[in-house]
């Protein structure tokens, strides 16, 4: 069993797509372990996207992810990270295939509806950033990797 971290971004929440996005994950067998509505502050957003610092779209990305409430979720199933990335689709909604969240629900960069962790390392980093002190999430994850 594996876990992943997803965000329905402010554009997705504003467009009323929370249910549609979460339904896709539930129907693919994901179990919800954590669900929270939160407006992400700019400092946390900058840490979350620190790998993109210096890109020309960085400040606009921070604007987009902090402009309203997001929905944060930790989800579990086998191969969670790979399956979630497949559900989400390509980064640019213009490239995303039909059947994926970004391919079906659209958006325009940087507002592409949803985030999903791209690796186990990213998941652990992200869940530690967004839910610090909730060590049980990390501990169970680590125990299962041994
Ligand atoms: P991902 O969300 O598919 O993992 P990343 O490359 O990690 O894609 O980029 C993080 C986020 O930054 C994207 O989801 C999108 O919101 C934004 N982004 C990525 N590339 C561009 C771009 O070329 N222009 C504007 N925003 C971008
Ligand atoms: Mg990414």
CSV table of C-alpha atoms and ligand atoms in Angstrom, one decimal:
chain,number,residue,atom,x,y,z
A,1,UNK,CA,0.0,0.0,0.0
A,2,UNK,CA,1.2,3.5,-0.9
A,3,UNK,CA,0.1,7.0,-0.1
A,4,UNK,CA,0.0,10.2,-2.1
A,5,UNK,CA,-0.8,13.9,-1.5
A,6,UNK,CA,-3.1,15.8,-3.7
A,7,UNK,CA,-4.4,19.4,-3.9
A,8,UNK,CA,-7.5,20.5,-5.6
A,9,UNK,CA,-6.1,23.9,-6.4
A,10,UNK,CA,-8.0,27.2,-5.9
A,11,UNK,CA,-9.1,27.3,-9.6
A,12,UNK,CA,-10.6,23.8,-9.2
A,13,UNK,CA,-12.3,24.8,-5.9
A,14,UNK,CA,-13.6,28.0,-7.4
A,15,UNK,CA,-15.0,26.2,-10.4
A,16,UNK,CA,-16.9,23.7,-8.1
A,17,UNK,CA,-14.8,20.7,-9.2
A,18,UNK,CA,-13.9,19.3,-5.8
A,19,UNK,CA,-16.5,16.5,-5.9
A,20,UNK,CA,-15.7,15.6,-9.5
A,21,UNK,CA,-11.9,15.4,-8.8
A,22,UNK,CA,-12.3,13.4,-5.5
A,23,UNK,CA,-14.8,11.0,-7.2
A,24,UNK,CA,-12.3,10.0,-9.8
A,25,UNK,CA,-9.8,9.0,-7.0
A,26,UNK,CA,-12.4,7.2,-5.0
A,27,UNK,CA,-13.7,5.3,-8.0
A,28,UNK,CA,-10.1,4.1,-8.7
A,29,UNK,CA,-10.0,2.6,-5.2
A,30,UNK,CA,-8.2,5.3,-3.3
A,31,UNK,CA,-9.1,5.6,0.4
A,32,UNK,CA,-9.2,9.0,2.0
A,33,UNK,CA,-6.9,9.4,5.0
A,34,UNK,CA,-7.0,13.1,5.4
A,35,UNK,CA,-9.1,15.9,3.9
A,36,UNK,CA,-8.8,19.7,4.6
A,37,UNK,CA,-9.9,23.0,3.2
A,38,UNK,CA,-7.1,25.5,3.5
A,39,UNK,CA,-6.0,28.8,1.9
A,40,UNK,CA,-2.3,28.1,1.3
A,41,UNK,CA,0.0,31.0,2.4
A,42,UNK,CA,2.7,32.2,0.0
A,43,UNK,CA,5.6,31.0,2.2
A,44,UNK,CA,4.3,27.4,2.2
A,45,UNK,CA,3.5,27.6,-1.5
A,46,UNK,CA,7.1,28.8,-2.3
A,47,UNK,CA,8.5,25.8,-0.3
A,48,UNK,CA,6.1,23.4,-1.9
A,49,UNK,CA,7.2,24.6,-5.4
A,50,UNK,CA,10.9,25.3,-4.4
A,51,UNK,CA,12.1,23.1,-7.3
A,52,UNK,CA,10.6,25.7,-9.7
A,53,UNK,CA,12.1,28.8,-8.2
A,54,UNK,CA,13.8,30.9,-10.9
A,55,UNK,CA,11.3,29.8,-13.6
A,56,UNK,CA,9.6,32.7,-15.3
A,57,UNK,CA,6.2,31.5,-14.2
A,58,UNK,CA,7.1,31.0,-10.5
A,59,UNK,CA,5.5,34.2,-9.1
A,60,UNK,CA,2.3,33.6,-11.2
A,61,UNK,CA,2.2,30.0,-9.9
A,62,UNK,CA,2.4,31.3,-6.3
A,63,UNK,CA,-0.4,33.8,-7.1
A,64,UNK,CA,-2.6,30.9,-8.5
A,65,UNK,CA,-2.1,28.5,-5.6
A,66,UNK,CA,-2.7,31.1,-2.9
A,67,UNK,CA,-5.6,33.0,-4.5
A,68,UNK,CA,-8.4,31.1,-2.6
A,69,UNK,CA,-9.1,28.0,-0.7
A,70,UNK,CA,-7.6,24.7,-1.8
A,71,UNK,CA,-8.6,21.1,-0.8
A,72,UNK,CA,-5.7,19.1,0.5
A,73,UNK,CA,-5.9,15.3,0.7
A,74,UNK,CA,-3.8,12.3,1.6
A,75,UNK,CA,-5.0,9.2,-0.2
A,76,UNK,CA,-4.0,5.5,-0.1
A,77,UNK,CA,-4.0,2.5,-2.5
A,78,UNK,CA,-1.5,0.3,-4.2
A,79,UNK,CA,0.8,2.2,-6.5
A,80,UNK,CA,-0.9,5.4,-5.3
A,81,UNK,CA,1.7,7.8,-6.7
A,82,UNK,CA,1.7,6.3,-10.3
A,83,UNK,CA,-2.1,5.9,-10.4
A,84,UNK,CA,-2.7,9.4,-9.1
A,85,UNK,CA,-0.4,10.9,-11.7
A,86,UNK,CA,-2.2,9.0,-14.4
A,87,UNK,CA,-5.6,10.3,-13.2
A,88,UNK,CA,-4.3,13.8,-13.1
A,89,UNK,CA,-2.7,13.8,-16.6
A,90,UNK,CA,-0.1,16.0,-18.2
A,91,UNK,CA,0.9,19.3,-16.6
A,92,UNK,CA,-0.4,21.5,-19.4
A,93,UNK,CA,-4.2,20.9,-19.8
A,94,UNK,CA,-3.6,21.5,-23.6
A,95,UNK,CA,-1.4,18.3,-23.7
A,96,UNK,CA,-3.5,16.2,-21.2
A,97,UNK,CA,-5.4,13.3,-22.7
A,98,UNK,CA,-9.1,12.9,-22.5
A,99,UNK,CA,-10.0,10.8,-19.5
A,100,UNK,CA,-7.6,12.6,-17.2
A,101,UNK,CA,-8.6,15.4,-14.8
A,102,UNK,CA,-6.7,18.0,-16.7
A,103,UNK,CA,-7.7,16.6,-20.0
A,104,UNK,CA,-11.4,16.6,-19.2
A,105,UNK,CA,-11.7,19.6,-16.8
A,106,UNK,CA,-9.3,21.9,-18.6
A,107,UNK,CA,-7.8,25.0,-17.1
A,108,UNK,CA,-5.0,27.1,-18.4
A,109,UNK,CA,-1.5,27.1,-16.9
A,110,UNK,CA,-0.7,27.6,-14.1
A,111,UNK,CA,-4.3,26.9,-13.2
A,112,UNK,CA,-4.5,23.2,-13.9
A,113,UNK,CA,-7.1,22.1,-11.3
A,114,UNK,CA,-5.0,19.6,-9.3
A,115,UNK,CA,-1.6,18.7,-7.8
A,116,UNK,CA,-0.4,15.1,-7.1
A,117,UNK,CA,3.0,14.0,-5.7
A,118,UNK,CA,5.4,12.8,-8.4
A,119,UNK,CA,7.4,10.4,-6.3
A,120,UNK,CA,7.6,8.9,-2.8
A,121,UNK,CA,10.3,11.4,-1.9
A,122,UNK,CA,8.0,14.2,-3.0
A,123,UNK,CA,5.1,12.7,-1.1
A,124,UNK,CA,7.0,12.6,2.2
A,125,UNK,CA,8.4,16.1,1.7
A,126,UNK,CA,4.9,17.5,0.9
A,127,UNK,CA,3.0,15.7,3.6
A,128,UNK,CA,5.7,17.0,6.1
A,129,UNK,CA,5.2,20.5,4.8
A,130,UNK,CA,1.4,20.6,4.8
A,131,UNK,CA,0.8,18.4,7.9
A,132,UNK,CA,3.8,19.0,10.1
A,133,UNK,CA,3.6,17.2,13.4
A,134,UNK,CA,1.3,14.5,12.0
A,135,UNK,CA,4.2,12.1,12.3
A,136,UNK,CA,1.9,9.1,12.0
A,137,UNK,CA,1.5,9.7,8.3
A,138,UNK,CA,5.3,9.5,7.8
A,139,UNK,CA,5.9,6.8,10.3
A,140,UNK,CA,3.5,4.4,8.8
A,141,UNK,CA,4.8,5.2,5.3
A,142,UNK,CA,8.4,4.5,6.4
A,143,UNK,CA,7.5,1.2,8.2
A,144,UNK,CA,5.9,-0.1,5.1
A,145,UNK,CA,9.0,0.6,3.0
A,146,UNK,CA,11.2,-1.6,5.2
B,1,LIG,P1,3.0,18.9,-12.2
B,1,LIG,O1,2.0,19.7,-11.4
B,1,LIG,O2,2.3,18.2,-13.3
B,1,LIG,O3,3.8,18.0,-11.3
B,1,LIG,P2,5.3,20.7,-12.3
B,1,LIG,O4,6.3,20.7,-13.4
B,1,LIG,O5,5.7,20.1,-11.0
B,1,LIG,O6,4.0,20.0,-12.8
B,1,LIG,O7,4.8,22.2,-12.1
B,1,LIG,C1,4.1,22.5,-10.9
B,1,LIG,C2,3.0,23.5,-11.3
B,1,LIG,O8,3.6,24.7,-11.9
B,1,LIG,C3,2.1,23.0,-12.4
B,1,LIG,O9,1.1,22.1,-12.0
B,1,LIG,C4,1.5,24.3,-13.0
B,1,LIG,O10,0.5,24.8,-12.1
B,1,LIG,C5,2.7,25.2,-12.9
B,1,LIG,N1,3.5,25.2,-14.2
B,1,LIG,C6,4.3,24.2,-14.7
B,1,LIG,N2,4.8,24.6,-15.9
B,1,LIG,C7,4.3,25.8,-16.1
B,1,LIG,C8,4.4,26.7,-17.2
B,1,LIG,O11,5.2,26.5,-18.2
B,1,LIG,N3,3.7,27.9,-17.1
B,1,LIG,C9,2.9,28.2,-16.1
B,1,LIG,N4,2.8,27.4,-15.0
B,1,LIG,C10,3.4,26.2,-15.1
B,2,LIG,MG1,5.2,18.4,-9.8
